[in-house]
Coordinates of C-alpha atoms in Angstrom, one line a residue:
M1264 CA -37.9 17.5 -46.6
K1265 CA -36.0 16.7 -49.8
V1266 CA -33.5 13.9 -49.8
F1267 CA -30.6 14.3 -52.2
T1268 CA -28.5 11.5 -53.6
Q1269 CA -25.9 13.5 -55.5
I1270 CA -23.8 16.6 -54.9
P1271 CA -24.7 19.3 -57.4
R1272 CA -21.9 20.2 -59.8
T1273 CA -23.4 23.6 -60.6
R1274 CA -24.9 26.2 -58.3
P1275 CA -28.5 25.2 -57.6
V1276 CA -31.4 27.6 -58.0
T1277 CA -32.3 28.9 -54.5
P1278 CA -34.7 31.8 -54.9
L1279 CA -35.8 31.9 -51.3
L1280 CA -32.3 31.4 -49.8
D1281 CA -31.1 34.2 -52.1
T1282 CA -33.4 36.7 -50.2
V1283 CA -31.7 35.9 -46.9
T1284 CA -28.4 37.8 -46.6
I1285 CA -28.5 38.1 -42.8
P1286 CA -30.8 36.7 -40.1
D1287 CA -32.9 39.8 -40.1
D1288 CA -34.1 38.7 -43.6
L1289 CA -34.8 35.2 -42.3
R1290 CA -37.0 36.6 -39.6
E1291 CA -39.1 38.4 -42.2
L1292 CA -40.2 35.0 -43.6
S1293 CA -43.4 33.2 -42.5
P1294 CA -43.1 30.0 -40.6
G1295 CA -44.7 28.2 -43.6
E1296 CA -41.8 29.3 -45.8
L1297 CA -39.1 27.9 -43.6
P1298 CA -39.2 24.2 -44.7
R1299 CA -38.6 25.3 -48.3
L1300 CA -35.7 27.5 -47.1
A1301 CA -34.3 24.4 -45.3
D1302 CA -34.3 22.4 -48.6
E1303 CA -32.6 25.2 -50.5
L1304 CA -30.0 25.7 -47.7
R1305 CA -29.2 22.0 -47.6
E1306 CA -28.9 21.9 -51.4
F1307 CA -26.6 24.9 -51.5
L1308 CA -24.5 23.4 -48.7
L1309 CA -24.1 20.3 -50.7
Y1310 CA -23.0 22.4 -53.7
S1311 CA -20.6 24.6 -51.8
V1312 CA -18.8 21.9 -49.9
G1313 CA -18.5 19.9 -53.1
Q1314 CA -16.7 22.8 -54.7
S1315 CA -14.5 23.7 -51.7
G1316 CA -14.1 20.5 -49.7
G1317 CA -14.5 20.6 -45.9
H1318 CA -16.7 19.5 -43.0
F1319 CA -19.9 18.0 -44.4
G1320 CA -22.1 15.6 -42.4
A1321 CA -22.5 17.7 -39.2
G1322 CA -23.6 20.8 -41.1
L1323 CA -26.3 18.8 -43.0
G1324 CA -27.6 17.6 -39.7
V1325 CA -28.2 21.0 -38.2
V1326 CA -29.9 22.9 -41.1
E1327 CA -33.3 23.0 -39.4
L1328 CA -31.7 23.8 -36.0
T1329 CA -29.6 26.7 -37.4
I1330 CA -32.7 28.2 -39.1
A1331 CA -34.7 27.9 -35.9
L1332 CA -32.0 29.5 -33.8
H1333 CA -31.6 32.5 -36.0
Y1334 CA -35.4 32.8 -36.4
I1335 CA -36.1 32.8 -32.7
F1336 CA -33.0 34.6 -31.4
D1337 CA -32.2 38.2 -32.3
T1338 CA -28.7 37.5 -33.5
P1339 CA -26.2 39.1 -33.3
Y1340 CA -27.5 41.0 -30.3
D1341 CA -28.5 37.6 -28.8
R1342 CA -25.5 35.3 -28.7
V1343 CA -25.4 31.8 -30.2
V1344 CA -22.2 30.0 -29.4
W1345 CA -21.4 26.9 -31.6
D1346 CA -19.3 24.2 -30.2
V1347 CA -16.3 23.0 -32.3
G1348 CA -17.6 24.6 -35.5
H1349 CA -17.8 21.5 -37.7
Q1350 CA -21.6 22.1 -37.9
S1351 CA -21.5 25.9 -38.5
Y1352 CA -21.4 26.0 -42.3
P1353 CA -25.2 26.6 -42.5
H1354 CA -24.7 29.3 -39.9
K1355 CA -22.1 31.0 -42.1
I1356 CA -24.4 30.8 -45.1
L1357 CA -27.2 32.5 -43.2
T1358 CA -25.0 35.2 -41.8
G1359 CA -23.7 37.1 -44.8
R1360 CA -21.2 34.7 -46.1
R1361 CA -23.2 32.7 -48.6
E1362 CA -21.3 33.7 -51.7
A1363 CA -17.9 33.4 -50.0
M1364 CA -18.5 29.8 -49.1
L1365 CA -16.4 28.5 -52.0
S1366 CA -13.4 30.2 -50.5
I1367 CA -13.7 28.3 -47.2
R1368 CA -10.4 26.8 -45.9
K1369 CA -8.4 28.5 -48.7
A1370 CA -5.7 31.1 -48.1
G1371 CA -7.4 34.5 -47.7
G1372 CA -10.9 32.8 -47.6
L1373 CA -13.3 31.9 -44.9
A1374 CA -12.0 30.0 -41.9
A1375 CA -13.0 26.4 -41.4
F1376 CA -14.4 27.2 -38.0
N1377 CA -16.1 30.2 -36.3
N1378 CA -13.9 33.2 -36.1
R1379 CA -14.7 36.4 -34.2
S1380 CA -12.7 38.5 -36.6
E1381 CA -14.6 37.1 -39.6
S1382 CA -18.2 38.0 -38.6
E1383 CA -20.1 39.7 -35.8
Y1384 CA -22.4 36.6 -35.8
D1385 CA -19.4 34.4 -34.7
S1386 CA -19.7 35.3 -31.1
F1387 CA -16.9 32.9 -30.0
G1388 CA -14.0 31.4 -31.9
V1389 CA -13.8 27.7 -31.9
G1390 CA -11.9 24.7 -33.2
H1391 CA -11.5 22.5 -30.0
S1392 CA -14.5 20.9 -28.6
S1393 CA -16.6 21.4 -25.4
T1394 CA -15.9 25.1 -24.9
S1395 CA -19.4 26.5 -25.8
I1396 CA -21.2 26.2 -22.4
S1397 CA -18.4 27.9 -20.6
A1398 CA -18.1 30.7 -23.1
A1399 CA -21.9 31.2 -23.3
L1400 CA -22.2 31.2 -19.5
G1401 CA -19.6 34.0 -19.4
M1402 CA -21.6 36.0 -21.9
A1403 CA -24.8 35.4 -19.9
L1404 CA -23.2 36.5 -16.7
A1405 CA -21.8 39.6 -18.5
A1406 CA -25.3 40.5 -19.8
R1407 CA -26.7 40.2 -16.3
A1408 CA -23.9 42.3 -14.8
R1409 CA -24.6 45.0 -17.4
A1410 CA -28.4 44.8 -17.0
E1411 CA -28.7 43.8 -20.7
Q1412 CA -31.7 41.8 -22.0
R1413 CA -29.7 39.8 -24.5
R1414 CA -30.3 36.0 -24.5
V1415 CA -27.5 33.4 -24.9
A1416 CA -27.5 29.9 -26.3
A1417 CA -24.8 27.3 -26.6
V1418 CA -25.1 24.5 -29.2
I1419 CA -23.1 21.4 -28.2
G1420 CA -23.0 18.0 -29.7
D1421 CA -23.4 14.8 -27.8
G1422 CA -19.8 13.9 -28.6
A1423 CA -18.5 17.2 -27.2
M1424 CA -20.7 16.7 -24.1
T1425 CA -18.4 13.8 -23.1
A1426 CA -15.6 16.2 -22.1
G1427 CA -15.3 17.1 -18.4
M1428 CA -15.2 20.8 -19.3
A1429 CA -18.8 20.7 -20.5
F1430 CA -20.0 19.2 -17.2
E1431 CA -17.9 21.7 -15.2
A1432 CA -19.7 24.5 -17.1
L1433 CA -23.1 22.9 -16.5
N1434 CA -22.5 22.6 -12.8
H1435 CA -21.4 26.2 -12.6
A1436 CA -24.3 27.5 -14.7
A1437 CA -26.8 26.0 -12.4
H1438 CA -25.0 27.5 -9.4
T1439 CA -25.2 31.0 -10.9
D1440 CA -28.9 30.5 -12.0
A1441 CA -27.9 32.4 -15.2
D1442 CA -30.4 32.8 -18.1
L1443 CA -28.7 30.4 -20.4
L1444 CA -30.0 27.9 -23.0
V1445 CA -27.9 24.8 -23.8
V1446 CA -29.0 23.0 -26.9
L1447 CA -27.8 19.4 -26.8
N1448 CA -27.5 18.3 -30.5
D1449 CA -27.7 14.6 -30.2
N1450 CA -26.9 12.9 -33.6
Q1451 CA -26.0 9.4 -32.3
M1452 CA -29.6 8.3 -31.8
S1453 CA -28.5 6.7 -28.5
I1454 CA -32.0 7.2 -27.0
S1455 CA -34.1 6.2 -30.1
R1456 CA -36.8 4.7 -27.9
N1457 CA -37.8 8.2 -27.0
E1458 CA -38.5 9.4 -30.5
G1459 CA -42.0 9.8 -31.7
G1460 CA -45.2 11.4 -30.4
L1461 CA -44.9 10.8 -26.7
A1462 CA -41.5 12.4 -26.4
S1463 CA -42.5 15.4 -28.5
Y1464 CA -45.8 15.7 -26.6
F1465 CA -44.0 15.9 -23.2
A1466 CA -41.4 18.3 -24.7
R1467 CA -44.2 20.6 -25.8
I1468 CA -45.7 20.5 -22.4
W1469 CA -42.4 21.2 -20.5
A1470 CA -41.6 24.1 -22.8
S1471 CA -45.0 25.7 -22.7
P1472 CA -45.8 28.8 -20.7
L1473 CA -48.8 27.1 -19.1
Y1474 CA -46.8 24.2 -17.7
N1475 CA -44.0 26.5 -16.4
T1476 CA -46.5 28.9 -14.8
M1477 CA -48.1 26.0 -13.0
R1478 CA -44.7 24.6 -12.1
E1479 CA -43.5 27.8 -10.5
G1480 CA -46.9 28.4 -8.9
G1481 CA -46.8 24.8 -7.6
K1482 CA -43.4 25.5 -6.1
R1483 CA -44.7 28.5 -4.2
V1484 CA -47.6 26.5 -2.8
L1485 CA -45.5 23.5 -2.0
S1486 CA -42.9 25.6 -0.2
R1487 CA -45.4 26.1 2.6
L1488 CA -45.6 22.3 3.1
P1489 CA -43.4 20.4 5.6
A1490 CA -40.1 19.4 4.2
P1491 CA -40.9 15.6 3.8
A1492 CA -44.0 16.4 1.7
L1493 CA -42.0 18.9 -0.4
E1494 CA -39.4 16.3 -1.1
I1495 CA -42.0 13.8 -2.2
A1496 CA -43.5 16.3 -4.7
R1497 CA -40.1 17.2 -6.1
R1498 CA -39.2 13.5 -6.6
T1499 CA -42.6 12.8 -8.2
E1500 CA -41.9 15.4 -10.9
E1501 CA -38.4 14.0 -11.5
H1502 CA -39.6 10.4 -11.8
M1503 CA -42.4 11.5 -14.3
K1504 CA -39.8 13.1 -16.5
G1505 CA -37.4 10.2 -16.1
M1506 CA -40.0 7.8 -17.4
V1507 CA -40.1 9.3 -20.8
A1508 CA -36.9 11.3 -21.2
P1509 CA -33.2 11.0 -20.2
G1510 CA -33.1 14.4 -18.5
T1511 CA -32.8 13.4 -14.9
L1512 CA -29.0 14.0 -14.9
F1513 CA -29.5 17.6 -16.2
E1514 CA -32.4 18.2 -13.8
E1515 CA -30.1 17.1 -10.9
L1516 CA -27.5 19.6 -12.1
G1517 CA -30.0 22.3 -11.9
F1518 CA -31.2 22.7 -15.5
N1519 CA -34.8 22.6 -16.6
Y1520 CA -34.6 19.8 -19.1
I1521 CA -36.8 19.8 -22.3
G1522 CA -36.8 17.0 -24.8
P1523 CA -35.8 15.0 -26.7
I1524 CA -37.4 16.5 -29.7
D1525 CA -37.0 15.9 -33.5
G1526 CA -34.3 18.3 -34.7
H1527 CA -35.6 18.1 -38.2
D1528 CA -39.2 19.2 -37.4
L1529 CA -39.0 22.9 -38.0
P1530 CA -42.4 23.8 -36.7
L1531 CA -41.7 21.9 -33.5
L1532 CA -38.3 23.4 -33.1
I1533 CA -39.5 26.9 -33.5
E1534 CA -42.5 26.5 -31.2
T1535 CA -40.3 24.9 -28.5
M1536 CA -37.4 27.2 -28.8
G1537 CA -39.7 30.2 -28.8
H1538 CA -41.1 29.1 -25.4
V1539 CA -37.6 28.3 -24.0
R1540 CA -36.1 31.6 -25.0
E1541 CA -38.4 33.4 -22.6
R1542 CA -37.6 31.1 -19.7
Q1543 CA -35.5 32.4 -16.8
G1544 CA -32.6 30.4 -15.5
P1545 CA -30.6 27.6 -17.0
Q1546 CA -32.5 25.5 -19.7
L1547 CA -31.4 22.5 -21.6
L1548 CA -33.1 21.6 -24.9
H1549 CA -32.3 18.1 -26.1
V1550 CA -32.6 17.9 -29.9
L1551 CA -32.2 14.6 -31.9
T1552 CA -30.6 15.1 -35.4
V1553 CA -29.2 12.8 -38.0
K1554 CA -25.6 13.5 -39.2
G1555 CA -25.7 13.9 -42.9
K1556 CA -29.5 14.4 -43.0
G1557 CA -30.9 15.0 -46.4
F1558 CA -28.0 13.4 -48.3
A1559 CA -28.6 9.7 -48.6
P1560 CA -24.9 8.6 -48.8
A1561 CA -24.0 10.6 -45.7
E1562 CA -26.9 9.2 -43.7
R1563 CA -25.7 5.7 -44.5
D1564 CA -22.0 6.5 -43.7
P1565 CA -21.8 9.5 -41.3
V1566 CA -18.2 8.8 -40.4
G1567 CA -17.0 8.6 -44.0
Y1568 CA -18.9 11.8 -44.8
H1569 CA -17.7 13.8 -41.8
A1570 CA -15.7 15.8 -44.3
I1571 CA -15.1 15.5 -48.0
N1572 CA -12.5 16.6 -50.5
K1573 CA -13.2 19.0 -53.2
I1574 CA -15.0 17.3 -56.1
D1575 CA -12.8 17.6 -59.3
P1576 CA -14.9 17.9 -62.4
T1577 CA -12.2 16.2 -64.5
P1578 CA -11.4 12.6 -63.9
A1579 CA -8.2 11.9 -62.1
P1580 CA -5.4 10.5 -64.2
A1581 CA -4.5 6.8 -63.8
K1582 CA -2.0 6.3 -61.0
T1583 CA 1.4 5.0 -62.3
K1584 CA 2.7 4.1 -58.8
P1585 CA 1.1 3.3 -55.5
A1586 CA 0.2 6.1 -53.2
L1587 CA 2.6 6.9 -50.3
P1588 CA 1.4 5.8 -46.9
K1589 CA 0.2 8.5 -44.5
Y1590 CA 2.0 9.0 -41.2
Q1591 CA -1.0 7.8 -39.3
E1592 CA -1.1 4.6 -41.4
I1593 CA 2.6 4.1 -40.5
F1594 CA 1.7 4.4 -36.9
G1595 CA -1.2 2.1 -37.2
S1596 CA 0.8 -0.6 -38.8
W1597 CA 3.6 -0.3 -36.3
L1598 CA 1.0 -0.4 -33.4
C1599 CA -0.4 -3.7 -34.7
D1600 CA 3.1 -5.2 -35.2
M1601 CA 4.3 -4.2 -31.8
A1602 CA 1.1 -5.5 -30.2
E1603 CA 1.7 -8.9 -31.7
Q1604 CA 4.8 -9.3 -29.7
E1605 CA 4.0 -7.1 -26.7
P1606 CA 0.9 -8.4 -24.8
L1607 CA 1.1 -5.5 -22.3
L1608 CA 0.6 -2.9 -25.0
V1609 CA -2.7 -0.9 -24.7
G1610 CA -3.9 1.7 -27.3
I1611 CA -5.7 4.8 -26.2
T1612 CA -7.3 7.6 -28.2
P1613 CA -9.6 10.5 -27.4
A1614 CA -12.2 10.1 -30.2
M1615 CA -9.6 9.9 -33.0
C1616 CA -9.6 6.2 -33.9
E1617 CA -9.9 6.8 -37.7
G1618 CA -7.8 9.9 -37.8
S1619 CA -5.0 8.4 -35.8
G1620 CA -4.9 5.2 -37.9
M1621 CA -6.1 2.8 -35.1
V1622 CA -9.0 1.1 -36.9
E1623 CA -7.1 -2.1 -37.6
F1624 CA -5.7 -2.2 -34.1
S1625 CA -9.2 -1.7 -32.6
Q1626 CA -10.5 -4.7 -34.7
R1627 CA -7.6 -7.0 -34.0
F1628 CA -7.1 -6.2 -30.4
P1629 CA -10.5 -4.9 -29.1
E1630 CA -9.7 -5.8 -25.5
R1631 CA -6.6 -3.6 -25.6
F1632 CA -8.2 -0.6 -27.3
H1633 CA -9.8 2.3 -25.5
D1634 CA -11.5 5.2 -27.3
V1635 CA -12.3 7.5 -24.4
A1636 CA -14.3 10.0 -26.5
I1637 CA -13.5 13.7 -26.4
A1638 CA -11.7 13.5 -23.1
E1639 CA -8.0 14.2 -23.5
Q1640 CA -7.3 14.8 -19.8
H1641 CA -8.9 11.4 -19.0
A1642 CA -7.0 9.7 -21.8
V1643 CA -3.6 10.7 -20.3
T1644 CA -4.4 9.9 -16.7
L1645 CA -6.0 6.6 -17.8
A1646 CA -2.7 5.8 -19.4
A1647 CA -1.0 6.7 -16.1
G1648 CA -3.2 4.4 -14.2
L1649 CA -2.5 1.5 -16.6
A1650 CA 1.2 2.2 -16.4
C1651 CA 1.1 2.0 -12.6
E1652 CA -0.1 -1.6 -12.9
G1653 CA 2.6 -2.6 -15.4
M1654 CA 0.8 -2.1 -18.7
K1655 CA 2.4 -0.2 -21.5
P1656 CA -0.1 2.4 -22.8
V1657 CA 0.3 4.1 -26.2
V1658 CA -1.7 7.4 -26.4
A1659 CA -2.4 8.4 -30.0
I1660 CA -3.3 12.1 -29.9
Y1661 CA -3.1 15.1 -32.2
S1662 CA -0.6 17.7 -31.2
T1663 CA -3.2 20.4 -30.8
F1664 CA -5.3 18.1 -28.6
L1665 CA -2.4 17.2 -26.3
Q1666 CA -2.4 20.8 -25.3
R1667 CA -5.7 20.2 -23.5
A1668 CA -4.0 17.5 -21.3
Y1669 CA -0.8 19.3 -20.4
D1670 CA -1.3 19.2 -16.7
Q1671 CA -2.0 15.5 -16.8
L1672 CA 1.1 14.9 -18.9
I1673 CA 3.2 16.8 -16.3
H1674 CA 1.5 15.8 -13.0
D1675 CA 0.2 12.3 -13.7
V1676 CA 2.8 10.9 -16.1
A1677 CA 6.1 12.7 -16.1
L1678 CA 6.3 13.6 -12.4
Q1679 CA 5.8 9.9 -11.6
D1680 CA 8.1 8.8 -14.4
L1681 CA 5.5 6.5 -15.8
D1682 CA 6.0 4.3 -18.8
V1683 CA 3.7 6.0 -21.4
L1684 CA 4.3 6.6 -25.1
F1685 CA 2.7 9.5 -26.7
A1686 CA 2.3 9.1 -30.5
I1687 CA 1.7 12.8 -31.5
D1688 CA 0.0 13.1 -34.8
R1689 CA -0.5 16.3 -36.9
A1690 CA 2.6 18.0 -35.5
G1691 CA 3.5 21.2 -37.3
L1692 CA 1.2 23.0 -39.7
V1693 CA -1.9 21.2 -40.8
G1694 CA -3.2 23.5 -43.5
E1695 CA -6.8 24.1 -44.2
D1696 CA -8.0 23.6 -40.6
G1697 CA -5.9 26.6 -39.5
A1698 CA -4.4 27.9 -36.3
T1699 CA -6.8 26.0 -34.0
H1700 CA -5.5 22.6 -35.2
A1701 CA -1.9 23.4 -35.9
G1702 CA 0.7 21.5 -33.9
S1703 CA 3.0 24.5 -33.5
F1704 CA 4.0 24.2 -29.8
D1705 CA 4.6 20.6 -28.8
L1706 CA 8.4 20.6 -28.9
S1707 CA 8.4 23.7 -26.7
F1708 CA 6.0 22.5 -24.1
L1709 CA 7.4 18.9 -24.1
R1710 CA 11.1 19.5 -23.8
C1711 CA 10.8 21.6 -20.6
V1712 CA 9.2 18.7 -18.8
P1713 CA 11.6 16.5 -16.7
N1714 CA 11.8 12.8 -17.5
M1715 CA 10.4 13.2 -21.0
L1716 CA 12.1 11.6 -24.1
V1717 CA 11.1 13.7 -27.1
M1718 CA 11.7 12.6 -30.7
A1719 CA 11.1 14.1 -34.2
P1720 CA 11.4 11.6 -37.1
S1721 CA 12.4 12.9 -40.5
D1722 CA 10.7 10.3 -42.7
E1723 CA 8.6 7.2 -42.8
D1724 CA 11.3 4.7 -41.8
E1725 CA 12.5 6.9 -39.0
T1726 CA 9.0 7.2 -37.7
R1727 CA 8.7 3.5 -37.2
K1728 CA 12.2 3.2 -35.7
L1729 CA 11.5 6.1 -33.2
L1730 CA 8.1 4.7 -32.2
S1731 CA 9.9 1.4 -31.3
T1732 CA 12.5 3.4 -29.4
G1733 CA 9.9 5.3 -27.4
Y1734 CA 8.0 2.1 -26.7
L1735 CA 11.0 0.2 -25.4
H1736 CA 12.2 3.1 -23.4
R1737 CA 11.2 2.9 -19.7
G1738 CA 9.6 6.2 -18.9
P1739 CA 7.5 8.8 -20.6
A1740 CA 8.3 9.3 -24.3
A1741 CA 6.9 11.2 -27.2
V1742 CA 7.2 10.9 -31.0
R1743 CA 5.8 13.7 -33.1
Y1744 CA 5.1 13.3 -36.7
P1745 CA 3.2 15.4 -39.3
R1746 CA -0.1 15.1 -41.2
G1747 CA -0.1 13.5 -44.6
T1748 CA 2.7 11.7 -46.4
G1749 CA 6.5 11.8 -46.2
P1750 CA 9.3 11.9 -48.7
G1751 CA 8.8 8.2 -49.7
T1752 CA 11.6 6.5 -47.8
P1753 CA 11.4 2.7 -47.8
I1754 CA 10.2 1.3 -44.4
D1755 CA 12.1 -1.4 -42.6
P1756 CA 9.4 -3.7 -41.2
G1757 CA 11.5 -4.4 -38.1
L1758 CA 10.9 -3.2 -34.6
A1759 CA 14.5 -2.5 -33.4
P1760 CA 15.1 0.8 -31.6
V1761 CA 17.9 3.3 -32.2
E1762 CA 20.3 4.6 -29.7
I1763 CA 18.7 7.2 -27.5
G1764 CA 20.2 10.7 -27.9
R1765 CA 22.1 9.9 -31.2
G1766 CA 21.5 11.9 -34.4
R1767 CA 22.6 11.1 -37.9
R1768 CA 25.2 12.9 -40.0
L1769 CA 23.7 13.1 -43.5
R1770 CA 25.9 15.6 -45.4
K1771 CA 29.4 16.8 -44.9
G1772 CA 30.1 20.4 -46.0
T1773 CA 31.9 23.5 -44.9
G1774 CA 31.1 26.9 -43.4
V1775 CA 27.4 26.2 -42.5
G1776 CA 26.2 23.4 -40.3
I1777 CA 22.4 22.7 -40.3
L1778 CA 20.9 20.8 -37.4
A1779 CA 17.6 19.8 -38.7
F1780 CA 14.7 18.3 -36.7
G1781 CA 11.9 16.1 -38.1
T1782 CA 10.2 17.4 -41.3
M1783 CA 12.9 20.0 -41.8
V1784 CA 15.5 17.4 -42.7
A1785 CA 14.4 17.0 -46.4
P1786 CA 14.3 20.8 -47.2
S1787 CA 17.5 21.4 -45.3
L1788 CA 19.3 18.8 -47.4
A1789 CA 18.0 20.4 -50.6
A1790 CA 19.1 23.9 -49.4
A1791 CA 22.5 22.5 -48.4
E1792 CA 23.4 21.5 -52.0
S1793 CA 23.9 25.0 -53.3
L1794 CA 25.3 26.2 -49.9
K1795 CA 27.7 23.3 -49.6
A1796 CA 26.6 23.0 -46.0
S1797 CA 26.7 20.1 -43.6
V1798 CA 23.4 18.6 -42.4
A1799 CA 22.5 16.4 -39.4
D1800 CA 19.2 14.7 -38.7
M1801 CA 19.0 15.3 -35.0
R1802 CA 16.2 12.8 -34.3
F1803 CA 16.1 13.6 -30.6
V1804 CA 15.0 17.0 -29.2
K1805 CA 15.4 15.7 -25.6
P1806 CA 18.0 14.5 -24.9
L1807 CA 20.0 16.3 -27.6
D1808 CA 23.0 14.6 -29.2
E1809 CA 25.5 16.8 -27.4
E1810 CA 28.5 15.3 -29.2
L1811 CA 27.0 16.0 -32.6
V1812 CA 26.0 19.6 -31.7
L1813 CA 29.5 20.4 -30.3
E1814 CA 31.1 18.8 -33.3
F1815 CA 29.1 21.0 -35.7
A1816 CA 29.9 24.0 -33.6
A1817 CA 33.6 23.3 -33.8
K1818 CA 33.7 22.7 -37.5
H1819 CA 31.5 25.4 -38.9
T1820 CA 31.3 29.2 -38.8
L1821 CA 27.5 29.4 -38.7
L1822 CA 25.2 27.0 -36.9
V1823 CA 21.6 26.7 -38.2
T1824 CA 18.7 24.9 -36.5
A1825 CA 15.5 24.1 -38.5
E1826 CA 12.2 22.9 -37.1
E1827 CA 8.5 22.9 -37.8
N1828 CA 7.7 24.2 -34.4
T1829 CA 7.6 27.7 -32.9
V1830 CA 11.1 29.1 -32.5
A1831 CA 10.3 30.3 -29.0
G1832 CA 11.4 27.5 -26.6
G1833 CA 11.8 24.9 -29.4
A1834 CA 14.5 22.6 -30.5
G1835 CA 16.7 25.4 -31.6
A1836 CA 16.5 27.0 -28.2
A1837 CA 17.7 23.7 -26.7
V1838 CA 20.8 23.9 -29.0
S1839 CA 21.6 27.5 -27.9
E1840 CA 21.2 26.5 -24.3
L1841 CA 23.7 23.7 -24.8
L1842 CA 26.2 26.1 -26.4
A1843 CA 25.8 28.5 -23.6
A1844 CA 26.3 25.8 -21.0
H1845 CA 29.7 25.0 -22.7
G1846 CA 30.7 28.6 -23.0
I1847 CA 30.6 28.5 -26.8
V1848 CA 30.0 31.9 -28.5
M1849 CA 29.3 31.7 -32.2
P1850 CA 26.7 32.8 -34.8
V1851 CA 23.5 30.7 -34.6
L1852 CA 20.4 31.0 -36.8
H1853 CA 17.1 29.6 -35.6
I1854 CA 14.6 28.8 -38.4
G1855 CA 11.1 27.7 -37.4
L1856 CA 7.5 28.9 -37.0
P1857 CA 7.2 32.6 -36.2
D1858 CA 5.7 34.0 -33.1
R1859 CA 2.2 34.5 -34.5
F1860 CA -0.8 32.3 -35.3
L1861 CA -0.9 31.4 -39.0
D1862 CA -4.1 31.5 -41.1
H1863 CA -5.3 28.5 -43.0
G1864 CA -4.1 27.5 -46.5
K1865 CA -2.4 24.7 -48.2
P1866 CA 0.4 23.2 -46.0
Q1867 CA 3.1 23.7 -48.7
D1868 CA 2.0 27.3 -49.2
M1869 CA 2.0 28.0 -45.5
L1870 CA 5.5 26.5 -45.1
K1871 CA 6.8 28.6 -48.0
S1872 CA 5.2 31.8 -46.6
V1873 CA 7.3 31.4 -43.4
G1874 CA 10.5 30.3 -45.1
L1875 CA 10.3 26.6 -44.1
D1876 CA 10.7 25.2 -47.6
A1877 CA 14.1 24.6 -49.2
A1878 CA 14.2 28.0 -50.9
G1879 CA 13.3 29.8 -47.8
I1880 CA 15.9 28.0 -45.7
E1881 CA 18.5 28.8 -48.2
A1882 CA 17.5 32.4 -48.4
S1883 CA 17.5 32.8 -44.6
I1884 CA 21.0 31.3 -44.4
R1885 CA 22.4 33.5 -47.2
A1886 CA 21.0 36.6 -45.6
R1887 CA 22.7 35.7 -42.3
L1888 CA 26.0 34.9 -44.0
K1889 CA 25.8 38.3 -45.7
A1890 CA 25.2 40.0 -42.4
L1891 CA 28.1 38.2 -40.8
R1892 CA 30.6 39.4 -43.5
P1893 CA 32.7 42.3 -42.4
P1894 CA 32.2 45.4 -44.5
A1895 CA 34.7 45.9 -47.3
K1896 CA 37.4 48.3 -46.4
R1897 CA 37.5 51.5 -48.4
P1898 CA 40.7 52.1 -50.3
S1899 CA 43.0 54.7 -48.6
R1900 CA 43.8 57.8 -50.5

């Protein structure tokens, strides 16, 4: 295997890879050609991600595994379901999308994750983790119901295996005795003692037809023995496997466990997978891989090389002023400052320590930091349990991932009116990651929950103030803020809260009154200049500043709401409900995300495409004003 130290700036020469357009071409190659194909695939992956940016380390780690899967399984007739999709770039390259890889994550280009509408080889759309086993099981059961001979495999990482949903699916799969292969891609090396010849030797034995024939035959013979002797034989086999492999848990769940094997040994992968594909019932193949394999810098720093930005061939100009802080950095700084004076503060994240800006907190307050892995439901109920005992948990979570813990938010936190603060990152459109990661719905699904305090800061300083407000509030509270940087507002280092339910009047105008929420304050102010409109930063989605809303309704002929959230059930809907409750009938325009999923692209382009930039807001308001004007009277004859 070649080990690369630099990302190619020009397209590498890949004569063997160029002959593989679809997996049928791959299956025409001899086994001896596959290692060279793996080298070329890895080098092309380095080049393409360097040109486009995107997920990096995980794909490098599954080059050999991807080749083996498509070599052994008759895709797309056989189904291969990839979990999350971070690691599916090699899969895209081998399934007819090689020359389109430079368009990945760009508007109109390939999606960052697997997408059923993009390719018949993408058997299931992904983005959130831990869904692969459930989906693959459904496909396997459908094949059995229709008497089809297709095989189904799910590829899931050890990180995604931490989610309860994965174990729910494992438990059900064993109960159905479906013909399903689960490939556990373990790149954390947590069982390194099992690497080497002994583990590979036993893996070969357990996957081989001879062993499995003897195993099944032995079961038939032993079934005639008295129950105590049968139990002794079963436990003997389990303990033999448990001595050299960590598969006892999966065996107890009802899977035939095989592994661990070296996920970068192509001949071993193909031999083992070929045997396993023919096995009946639920099988689990444990594969050890190295994240970033084959690229030396990524092997040394797998976290830093999880994803990379596009490599610009021209050197960046010298910076004339310091970069603006990202919102997660503002949160991380606030969290440390608040923890200094609040000994009961506890920070919780579901596997997003770096992304949520909690690295410094985890280092300074390790005893008060809990990374629960990919387990959003557990994160929220863990916070509920801590709150029951008088602690003050802060759950840092992406908007799109909070969706996965909605029942826990309602049932375990809000229903009991527990003192938990949700710091909701990546609210609104997130750009290149696309619809699976967009935080489009949190205002809608949060504001309908009793006891919730819901806030949307408009800039960096407001984010810090509203985080303090939510923390000092007694009861469940949520602060949602976007990805990236803000408008550059100076930040007051204090920790004082603001008055709950009070917005800010920012601009006095006539005719049009704009009630802006969160990120829409800045473009609303820009649009208001030419419109001579009034603007308010509402701050609070729940409770609304009723006095401010009613004041704007009384003093303006058109009321406009603006939010980076779906219009359906969002902050604007709350304004209309308030007006209706007071019997106020007047023209209202709701501006927000439309009732459809938005494809990936640059965030500013996406906002522009749905009219959520300054020009779009102004155009929408002018169009409504025009529609409200009575038609001009025709002169009488």
